[in-house]
């Protein structure tokens, strides 16, 4: 049983650190917080869930992996990732650099003005970008952090169910 907890914390911790590093790279590069490239880190917890369930089935579990053990492991790995990433993002966006969220809203405003002036067409209508900007102006960085945690949970739950079915013995 100790080995099971060790696997959960190691894989969840590594995935959380990778998600934080992924965010920090783009933070230091000056990419605005609303850029779609920052949504690409959702695959990291899914890989951690996959490898933890796979490792448990082939390395730790003497009697194989039961379906509910796989679900439990996947959800716990996902929970470790969510707690680690959201707490680090809170420290970064609320304590270390509280202006980053506001600067990102201003960068989005500037981007919208440039698109309107140039007359380009985008995949997303400009009206949707304006609505997003207005919504972000009224919200705080805490809503971004909660949304990030929700995205990890949203992508992690189906992955946990699929991997639990695939790897059960």
JSON list of C-alpha atoms in Angstrom, two decimals:
[
{"chain": "A", "resi": 1, "resn": "UNK", "atom": "CA", "xyz": [0.00, 0.00, 0.00]},
{"chain": "A", "resi": 2, "resn": "UNK", "atom": "CA", "xyz": [2.90, 2.37, 0.71]},
{"chain": "A", "resi": 3, "resn": "UNK", "atom": "CA", "xyz": [4.19, 1.83, -2.80]},
{"chain": "A", "resi": 4, "resn": "UNK", "atom": "CA", "xyz": [0.80, 2.87, -4.18]},
{"chain": "A", "resi": 5, "resn": "UNK", "atom": "CA", "xyz": [0.89, 6.20, -2.31]},
{"chain": "A", "resi": 6, "resn": "UNK", "atom": "CA", "xyz": [4.50, 6.72, -3.33]},
{"chain": "A", "resi": 7, "resn": "UNK", "atom": "CA", "xyz": [3.54, 6.24, -6.99]},
{"chain": "A", "resi": 8, "resn": "UNK", "atom": "CA", "xyz": [0.65, 8.70, -6.65]},
{"chain": "A", "resi": 9, "resn": "UNK", "atom": "CA", "xyz": [2.73, 11.45, -5.07]},
{"chain": "A", "resi": 10, "resn": "UNK", "atom": "CA", "xyz": [5.73, 11.02, -7.33]},
{"chain": "A", "resi": 11, "resn": "UNK", "atom": "CA", "xyz": [3.77, 10.99, -10.60]},
{"chain": "A", "resi": 12, "resn": "UNK", "atom": "CA", "xyz": [1.39, 13.74, -9.46]},
{"chain": "A", "resi": 13, "resn": "UNK", "atom": "CA", "xyz": [4.26, 15.85, -8.16]},
{"chain": "A", "resi": 14, "resn": "UNK", "atom": "CA", "xyz": [6.31, 15.47, -11.33]},
{"chain": "A", "resi": 15, "resn": "UNK", "atom": "CA", "xyz": [3.31, 16.33, -13.49]},
{"chain": "A", "resi": 16, "resn": "UNK", "atom": "CA", "xyz": [2.54, 19.36, -11.33]},
{"chain": "A", "resi": 17, "resn": "UNK", "atom": "CA", "xyz": [6.13, 20.59, -11.55]},
{"chain": "A", "resi": 18, "resn": "UNK", "atom": "CA", "xyz": [6.12, 20.12, -15.33]},
{"chain": "A", "resi": 19, "resn": "UNK", "atom": "CA", "xyz": [2.87, 22.12, -15.61]},
{"chain": "A", "resi": 20, "resn": "UNK", "atom": "CA", "xyz": [4.36, 24.91, -13.49]},
{"chain": "A", "resi": 21, "resn": "UNK", "atom": "CA", "xyz": [7.58, 24.95, -15.55]},
{"chain": "A", "resi": 22, "resn": "UNK", "atom": "CA", "xyz": [5.48, 25.04, -18.74]},
{"chain": "A", "resi": 23, "resn": "UNK", "atom": "CA", "xyz": [3.58, 28.07, -17.41]},
{"chain": "A", "resi": 24, "resn": "UNK", "atom": "CA", "xyz": [6.75, 29.80, -16.16]},
{"chain": "A", "resi": 25, "resn": "UNK", "atom": "CA", "xyz": [8.51, 29.46, -19.51]},
{"chain": "A", "resi": 26, "resn": "UNK", "atom": "CA", "xyz": [5.74, 31.39, -21.22]},
{"chain": "A", "resi": 27, "resn": "UNK", "atom": "CA", "xyz": [5.44, 33.79, -18.27]},
{"chain": "A", "resi": 28, "resn": "UNK", "atom": "CA", "xyz": [9.11, 34.72, -18.58]},
{"chain": "A", "resi": 29, "resn": "UNK", "atom": "CA", "xyz": [8.76, 34.97, -22.36]},
{"chain": "A", "resi": 30, "resn": "UNK", "atom": "CA", "xyz": [6.03, 37.57, -21.88]},
{"chain": "A", "resi": 31, "resn": "UNK", "atom": "CA", "xyz": [3.19, 35.57, -23.42]},
{"chain": "A", "resi": 32, "resn": "UNK", "atom": "CA", "xyz": [-0.18, 36.93, -22.23]},
{"chain": "A", "resi": 33, "resn": "UNK", "atom": "CA", "xyz": [-2.09, 34.70, -19.84]},
{"chain": "A", "resi": 34, "resn": "UNK", "atom": "CA", "xyz": [-5.00, 34.24, -22.26]},
{"chain": "A", "resi": 35, "resn": "UNK", "atom": "CA", "xyz": [-2.90, 32.89, -25.11]},
{"chain": "A", "resi": 36, "resn": "UNK", "atom": "CA", "xyz": [-4.08, 29.53, -26.36]},
{"chain": "A", "resi": 37, "resn": "UNK", "atom": "CA", "xyz": [-0.58, 28.04, -26.10]},
{"chain": "A", "resi": 38, "resn": "UNK", "atom": "CA", "xyz": [-0.98, 28.01, -22.32]},
{"chain": "A", "resi": 39, "resn": "UNK", "atom": "CA", "xyz": [-3.89, 25.57, -22.66]},
{"chain": "A", "resi": 40, "resn": "UNK", "atom": "CA", "xyz": [-1.60, 22.93, -24.10]},
{"chain": "A", "resi": 41, "resn": "UNK", "atom": "CA", "xyz": [-0.41, 21.80, -20.67]},
{"chain": "A", "resi": 42, "resn": "UNK", "atom": "CA", "xyz": [-3.58, 19.74, -20.10]},
{"chain": "A", "resi": 43, "resn": "UNK", "atom": "CA", "xyz": [-1.86, 16.69, -21.58]},
{"chain": "A", "resi": 44, "resn": "UNK", "atom": "CA", "xyz": [0.76, 16.56, -18.80]},
{"chain": "A", "resi": 45, "resn": "UNK", "atom": "CA", "xyz": [-1.59, 15.29, -16.03]},
{"chain": "A", "resi": 46, "resn": "UNK", "atom": "CA", "xyz": [-3.12, 12.82, -18.49]},
{"chain": "A", "resi": 47, "resn": "UNK", "atom": "CA", "xyz": [0.33, 11.33, -19.11]},
{"chain": "A", "resi": 48, "resn": "UNK", "atom": "CA", "xyz": [0.97, 11.16, -15.35]},
{"chain": "A", "resi": 49, "resn": "UNK", "atom": "CA", "xyz": [-2.32, 9.33, -14.84]},
{"chain": "A", "resi": 50, "resn": "UNK", "atom": "CA", "xyz": [-1.47, 6.92, -17.65]},
{"chain": "A", "resi": 51, "resn": "UNK", "atom": "CA", "xyz": [2.00, 6.10, -16.33]},
{"chain": "A", "resi": 52, "resn": "UNK", "atom": "CA", "xyz": [0.91, 5.76, -12.70]},
{"chain": "A", "resi": 53, "resn": "UNK", "atom": "CA", "xyz": [-1.89, 3.32, -13.56]},
{"chain": "A", "resi": 54, "resn": "UNK", "atom": "CA", "xyz": [0.37, 1.44, -15.99]},
{"chain": "A", "resi": 55, "resn": "UNK", "atom": "CA", "xyz": [3.18, 1.23, -13.43]},
{"chain": "A", "resi": 56, "resn": "UNK", "atom": "CA", "xyz": [0.82, 0.02, -10.74]},
{"chain": "A", "resi": 57, "resn": "UNK", "atom": "CA", "xyz": [-0.58, -2.69, -12.98]},
{"chain": "A", "resi": 58, "resn": "UNK", "atom": "CA", "xyz": [2.78, -3.97, -14.18]},
{"chain": "A", "resi": 59, "resn": "UNK", "atom": "CA", "xyz": [5.01, -3.24, -11.21]},
{"chain": "A", "resi": 60, "resn": "UNK", "atom": "CA", "xyz": [3.25, -2.93, -7.88]},
{"chain": "A", "resi": 61, "resn": "UNK", "atom": "CA", "xyz": [-0.09, -4.68, -8.00]},
{"chain": "A", "resi": 62, "resn": "UNK", "atom": "CA", "xyz": [0.38, -8.33, -7.04]},
{"chain": "A", "resi": 63, "resn": "UNK", "atom": "CA", "xyz": [-3.15, -9.33, -7.92]},
{"chain": "A", "resi": 64, "resn": "UNK", "atom": "CA", "xyz": [-3.49, -6.98, -10.89]},
{"chain": "A", "resi": 65, "resn": "UNK", "atom": "CA", "xyz": [-5.34, -3.73, -11.16]},
{"chain": "A", "resi": 66, "resn": "UNK", "atom": "CA", "xyz": [-8.98, -3.63, -10.25]},
{"chain": "A", "resi": 67, "resn": "UNK", "atom": "CA", "xyz": [-11.19, -1.04, -11.94]},
{"chain": "A", "resi": 68, "resn": "UNK", "atom": "CA", "xyz": [-11.81, 1.01, -8.81]},
{"chain": "A", "resi": 69, "resn": "UNK", "atom": "CA", "xyz": [-8.12, 0.96, -7.87]},
{"chain": "A", "resi": 70, "resn": "UNK", "atom": "CA", "xyz": [-7.35, 2.52, -11.24]},
{"chain": "A", "resi": 71, "resn": "UNK", "atom": "CA", "xyz": [-10.02, 5.16, -10.77]},
{"chain": "A", "resi": 72, "resn": "UNK", "atom": "CA", "xyz": [-8.76, 5.93, -7.27]},
{"chain": "A", "resi": 73, "resn": "UNK", "atom": "CA", "xyz": [-5.15, 6.23, -8.41]},
{"chain": "A", "resi": 74, "resn": "UNK", "atom": "CA", "xyz": [-6.01, 8.42, -11.39]},
{"chain": "A", "resi": 75, "resn": "UNK", "atom": "CA", "xyz": [-8.17, 10.75, -9.33]},
{"chain": "A", "resi": 76, "resn": "UNK", "atom": "CA", "xyz": [-5.54, 11.06, -6.60]},
{"chain": "A", "resi": 77, "resn": "UNK", "atom": "CA", "xyz": [-2.77, 11.80, -9.13]},
{"chain": "A", "resi": 78, "resn": "UNK", "atom": "CA", "xyz": [-5.03, 14.43, -10.69]},
{"chain": "A", "resi": 79, "resn": "UNK", "atom": "CA", "xyz": [-5.79, 15.91, -7.26]},
{"chain": "A", "resi": 80, "resn": "UNK", "atom": "CA", "xyz": [-2.08, 16.20, -6.44]},
{"chain": "A", "resi": 81, "resn": "UNK", "atom": "CA", "xyz": [-1.48, 17.98, -9.77]},
{"chain": "A", "resi": 82, "resn": "UNK", "atom": "CA", "xyz": [-4.41, 20.36, -9.23]},
{"chain": "A", "resi": 83, "resn": "UNK", "atom": "CA", "xyz": [-3.37, 21.26, -5.68]},
{"chain": "A", "resi": 84, "resn": "UNK", "atom": "CA", "xyz": [0.26, 21.81, -6.64]},
{"chain": "A", "resi": 85, "resn": "UNK", "atom": "CA", "xyz": [-0.41, 23.87, -9.77]},
{"chain": "A", "resi": 86, "resn": "UNK", "atom": "CA", "xyz": [-3.20, 26.04, -8.36]},
{"chain": "A", "resi": 87, "resn": "UNK", "atom": "CA", "xyz": [-1.27, 26.83, -5.18]},
{"chain": "A", "resi": 88, "resn": "UNK", "atom": "CA", "xyz": [1.85, 27.81, -7.16]},
{"chain": "A", "resi": 89, "resn": "UNK", "atom": "CA", "xyz": [-0.21, 29.89, -9.60]},
{"chain": "A", "resi": 90, "resn": "UNK", "atom": "CA", "xyz": [-1.85, 31.61, -6.65]},
{"chain": "A", "resi": 91, "resn": "UNK", "atom": "CA", "xyz": [1.54, 32.54, -5.22]},
{"chain": "A", "resi": 92, "resn": "UNK", "atom": "CA", "xyz": [2.74, 33.77, -8.62]},
{"chain": "A", "resi": 93, "resn": "UNK", "atom": "CA", "xyz": [-0.36, 35.72, -9.68]},
{"chain": "A", "resi": 94, "resn": "UNK", "atom": "CA", "xyz": [-1.49, 37.07, -6.32]},
{"chain": "A", "resi": 95, "resn": "UNK", "atom": "CA", "xyz": [1.71, 37.59, -4.34]},
{"chain": "A", "resi": 96, "resn": "UNK", "atom": "CA", "xyz": [4.76, 37.76, -6.63]},
{"chain": "A", "resi": 97, "resn": "UNK", "atom": "CA", "xyz": [3.32, 39.53, -9.69]},
{"chain": "A", "resi": 98, "resn": "UNK", "atom": "CA", "xyz": [-0.26, 40.75, -9.16]},
{"chain": "A", "resi": 99, "resn": "UNK", "atom": "CA", "xyz": [-0.08, 43.03, -12.23]},
{"chain": "A", "resi": 100, "resn": "UNK", "atom": "CA", "xyz": [0.48, 40.19, -14.71]},
{"chain": "A", "resi": 101, "resn": "UNK", "atom": "CA", "xyz": [-3.24, 39.45, -15.03]},
{"chain": "A", "resi": 102, "resn": "UNK", "atom": "CA", "xyz": [-4.06, 43.12, -15.69]},
{"chain": "A", "resi": 103, "resn": "UNK", "atom": "CA", "xyz": [-1.23, 43.40, -18.20]},
{"chain": "A", "resi": 104, "resn": "UNK", "atom": "CA", "xyz": [-2.58, 40.36, -20.01]},
{"chain": "A", "resi": 105, "resn": "UNK", "atom": "CA", "xyz": [-6.03, 41.98, -20.25]},
{"chain": "A", "resi": 106, "resn": "UNK", "atom": "CA", "xyz": [-4.40, 45.11, -21.69]},
{"chain": "A", "resi": 107, "resn": "UNK", "atom": "CA", "xyz": [-2.45, 42.98, -24.20]},
{"chain": "A", "resi": 108, "resn": "UNK", "atom": "CA", "xyz": [-5.71, 41.34, -25.25]},
{"chain": "A", "resi": 109, "resn": "UNK", "atom": "CA", "xyz": [-7.27, 44.79, -25.73]},
{"chain": "A", "resi": 110, "resn": "UNK", "atom": "CA", "xyz": [-4.34, 45.85, -27.89]},
{"chain": "A", "resi": 111, "resn": "UNK", "atom": "CA", "xyz": [-4.59, 42.67, -29.95]},
{"chain": "A", "resi": 112, "resn": "UNK", "atom": "CA", "xyz": [-8.30, 43.27, -30.55]},
{"chain": "A", "resi": 113, "resn": "UNK", "atom": "CA", "xyz": [-7.66, 46.86, -31.65]},
{"chain": "A", "resi": 114, "resn": "UNK", "atom": "CA", "xyz": [-4.96, 45.70, -34.08]},
{"chain": "A", "resi": 115, "resn": "UNK", "atom": "CA", "xyz": [-7.29, 43.10, -35.58]},
{"chain": "A", "resi": 116, "resn": "UNK", "atom": "CA", "xyz": [-10.09, 45.65, -35.99]},
{"chain": "A", "resi": 117, "resn": "UNK", "atom": "CA", "xyz": [-7.77, 48.21, -37.60]},
{"chain": "A", "resi": 118, "resn": "UNK", "atom": "CA", "xyz": [-6.18, 45.74, -39.99]},
{"chain": "A", "resi": 119, "resn": "UNK", "atom": "CA", "xyz": [-9.50, 44.24, -41.05]},
{"chain": "A", "resi": 120, "resn": "UNK", "atom": "CA", "xyz": [-8.21, 40.67, -40.73]},
{"chain": "A", "resi": 121, "resn": "UNK", "atom": "CA", "xyz": [-10.59, 37.81, -40.28]},
{"chain": "A", "resi": 122, "resn": "UNK", "atom": "CA", "xyz": [-9.96, 35.39, -37.47]},
{"chain": "A", "resi": 123, "resn": "UNK", "atom": "CA", "xyz": [-11.23, 31.91, -36.67]},
{"chain": "A", "resi": 124, "resn": "UNK", "atom": "CA", "xyz": [-12.95, 33.46, -33.65]},
{"chain": "A", "resi": 125, "resn": "UNK", "atom": "CA", "xyz": [-15.27, 36.41, -34.29]},
{"chain": "A", "resi": 126, "resn": "UNK", "atom": "CA", "xyz": [-14.02, 39.73, -32.93]},
{"chain": "A", "resi": 127, "resn": "UNK", "atom": "CA", "xyz": [-17.26, 40.11, -30.94]},
{"chain": "A", "resi": 128, "resn": "UNK", "atom": "CA", "xyz": [-16.37, 36.96, -28.99]},
{"chain": "A", "resi": 129, "resn": "UNK", "atom": "CA", "xyz": [-12.91, 38.36, -28.22]},
{"chain": "A", "resi": 130, "resn": "UNK", "atom": "CA", "xyz": [-14.46, 41.60, -27.01]},
{"chain": "A", "resi": 131, "resn": "UNK", "atom": "CA", "xyz": [-16.89, 39.68, -24.80]},
{"chain": "A", "resi": 132, "resn": "UNK", "atom": "CA", "xyz": [-14.00, 37.65, -23.38]},
{"chain": "A", "resi": 133, "resn": "UNK", "atom": "CA", "xyz": [-12.06, 40.83, -22.70]},
{"chain": "A", "resi": 134, "resn": "UNK", "atom": "CA", "xyz": [-15.00, 42.42, -20.88]},
{"chain": "A", "resi": 135, "resn": "UNK", "atom": "CA", "xyz": [-15.47, 39.30, -18.82]},
{"chain": "A", "resi": 136, "resn": "UNK", "atom": "CA", "xyz": [-11.77, 39.20, -17.91]},
{"chain": "A", "resi": 137, "resn": "UNK", "atom": "CA", "xyz": [-11.85, 42.85, -16.88]},
{"chain": "A", "resi": 138, "resn": "UNK", "atom": "CA", "xyz": [-14.50, 42.11, -14.26]},
{"chain": "A", "resi": 139, "resn": "UNK", "atom": "CA", "xyz": [-12.85, 38.92, -12.98]},
{"chain": "A", "resi": 140, "resn": "UNK", "atom": "CA", "xyz": [-9.68, 38.52, -10.99]},
{"chain": "A", "resi": 141, "resn": "UNK", "atom": "CA", "xyz": [-6.74, 36.20, -11.36]},
{"chain": "A", "resi": 142, "resn": "UNK", "atom": "CA", "xyz": [-8.39, 33.86, -8.85]},
{"chain": "A", "resi": 143, "resn": "UNK", "atom": "CA", "xyz": [-11.03, 33.00, -11.44]},
{"chain": "A", "resi": 144, "resn": "UNK", "atom": "CA", "xyz": [-8.23, 32.12, -13.88]},
{"chain": "A", "resi": 145, "resn": "UNK", "atom": "CA", "xyz": [-6.62, 29.87, -11.27]},
{"chain": "A", "resi": 146, "resn": "UNK", "atom": "CA", "xyz": [-9.93, 28.13, -10.52]},
{"chain": "A", "resi": 147, "resn": "UNK", "atom": "CA", "xyz": [-10.52, 27.66, -14.24]},
{"chain": "A", "resi": 148, "resn": "UNK", "atom": "CA", "xyz": [-7.08, 26.12, -14.65]},
{"chain": "A", "resi": 149, "resn": "UNK", "atom": "CA", "xyz": [-7.79, 23.63, -11.87]},
{"chain": "A", "resi": 150, "resn": "UNK", "atom": "CA", "xyz": [-11.18, 22.85, -13.38]},
{"chain": "A", "resi": 151, "resn": "UNK", "atom": "CA", "xyz": [-9.59, 22.18, -16.78]},
{"chain": "A", "resi": 152, "resn": "UNK", "atom": "CA", "xyz": [-7.20, 19.67, -15.23]},
{"chain": "A", "resi": 153, "resn": "UNK", "atom": "CA", "xyz": [-10.10, 17.96, -13.48]},
{"chain": "A", "resi": 154, "resn": "UNK", "atom": "CA", "xyz": [-12.20, 18.01, -16.64]},
{"chain": "A", "resi": 155, "resn": "UNK", "atom": "CA", "xyz": [-9.51, 16.35, -18.75]},
{"chain": "A", "resi": 156, "resn": "UNK", "atom": "CA", "xyz": [-8.26, 14.03, -16.01]},
{"chain": "A", "resi": 157, "resn": "UNK", "atom": "CA", "xyz": [-11.56, 12.34, -15.18]},
{"chain": "A", "resi": 158, "resn": "UNK", "atom": "CA", "xyz": [-12.28, 10.80, -18.60]},
{"chain": "A", "resi": 159, "resn": "UNK", "atom": "CA", "xyz": [-8.62, 9.82, -18.95]},
{"chain": "A", "resi": 160, "resn": "UNK", "atom": "CA", "xyz": [-8.79, 8.07, -15.58]},
{"chain": "A", "resi": 161, "resn": "UNK", "atom": "CA", "xyz": [-11.88, 6.13, -16.60]},
{"chain": "A", "resi": 162, "resn": "UNK", "atom": "CA", "xyz": [-10.40, 5.07, -19.93]},
{"chain": "A", "resi": 163, "resn": "UNK", "atom": "CA", "xyz": [-7.05, 4.02, -18.49]},
{"chain": "A", "resi": 164, "resn": "UNK", "atom": "CA", "xyz": [-8.75, 2.11, -15.66]},
{"chain": "A", "resi": 165, "resn": "UNK", "atom": "CA", "xyz": [-10.75, 0.10, -18.17]},
{"chain": "A", "resi": 166, "resn": "UNK", "atom": "CA", "xyz": [-7.75, -0.50, -20.44]},
{"chain": "A", "resi": 167, "resn": "UNK", "atom": "CA", "xyz": [-5.33, -1.63, -17.75]},
{"chain": "A", "resi": 168, "resn": "UNK", "atom": "CA", "xyz": [-7.53, -3.73, -15.48]},
{"chain": "A", "resi": 169, "resn": "UNK", "atom": "CA", "xyz": [-6.63, -7.38, -15.11]}
]
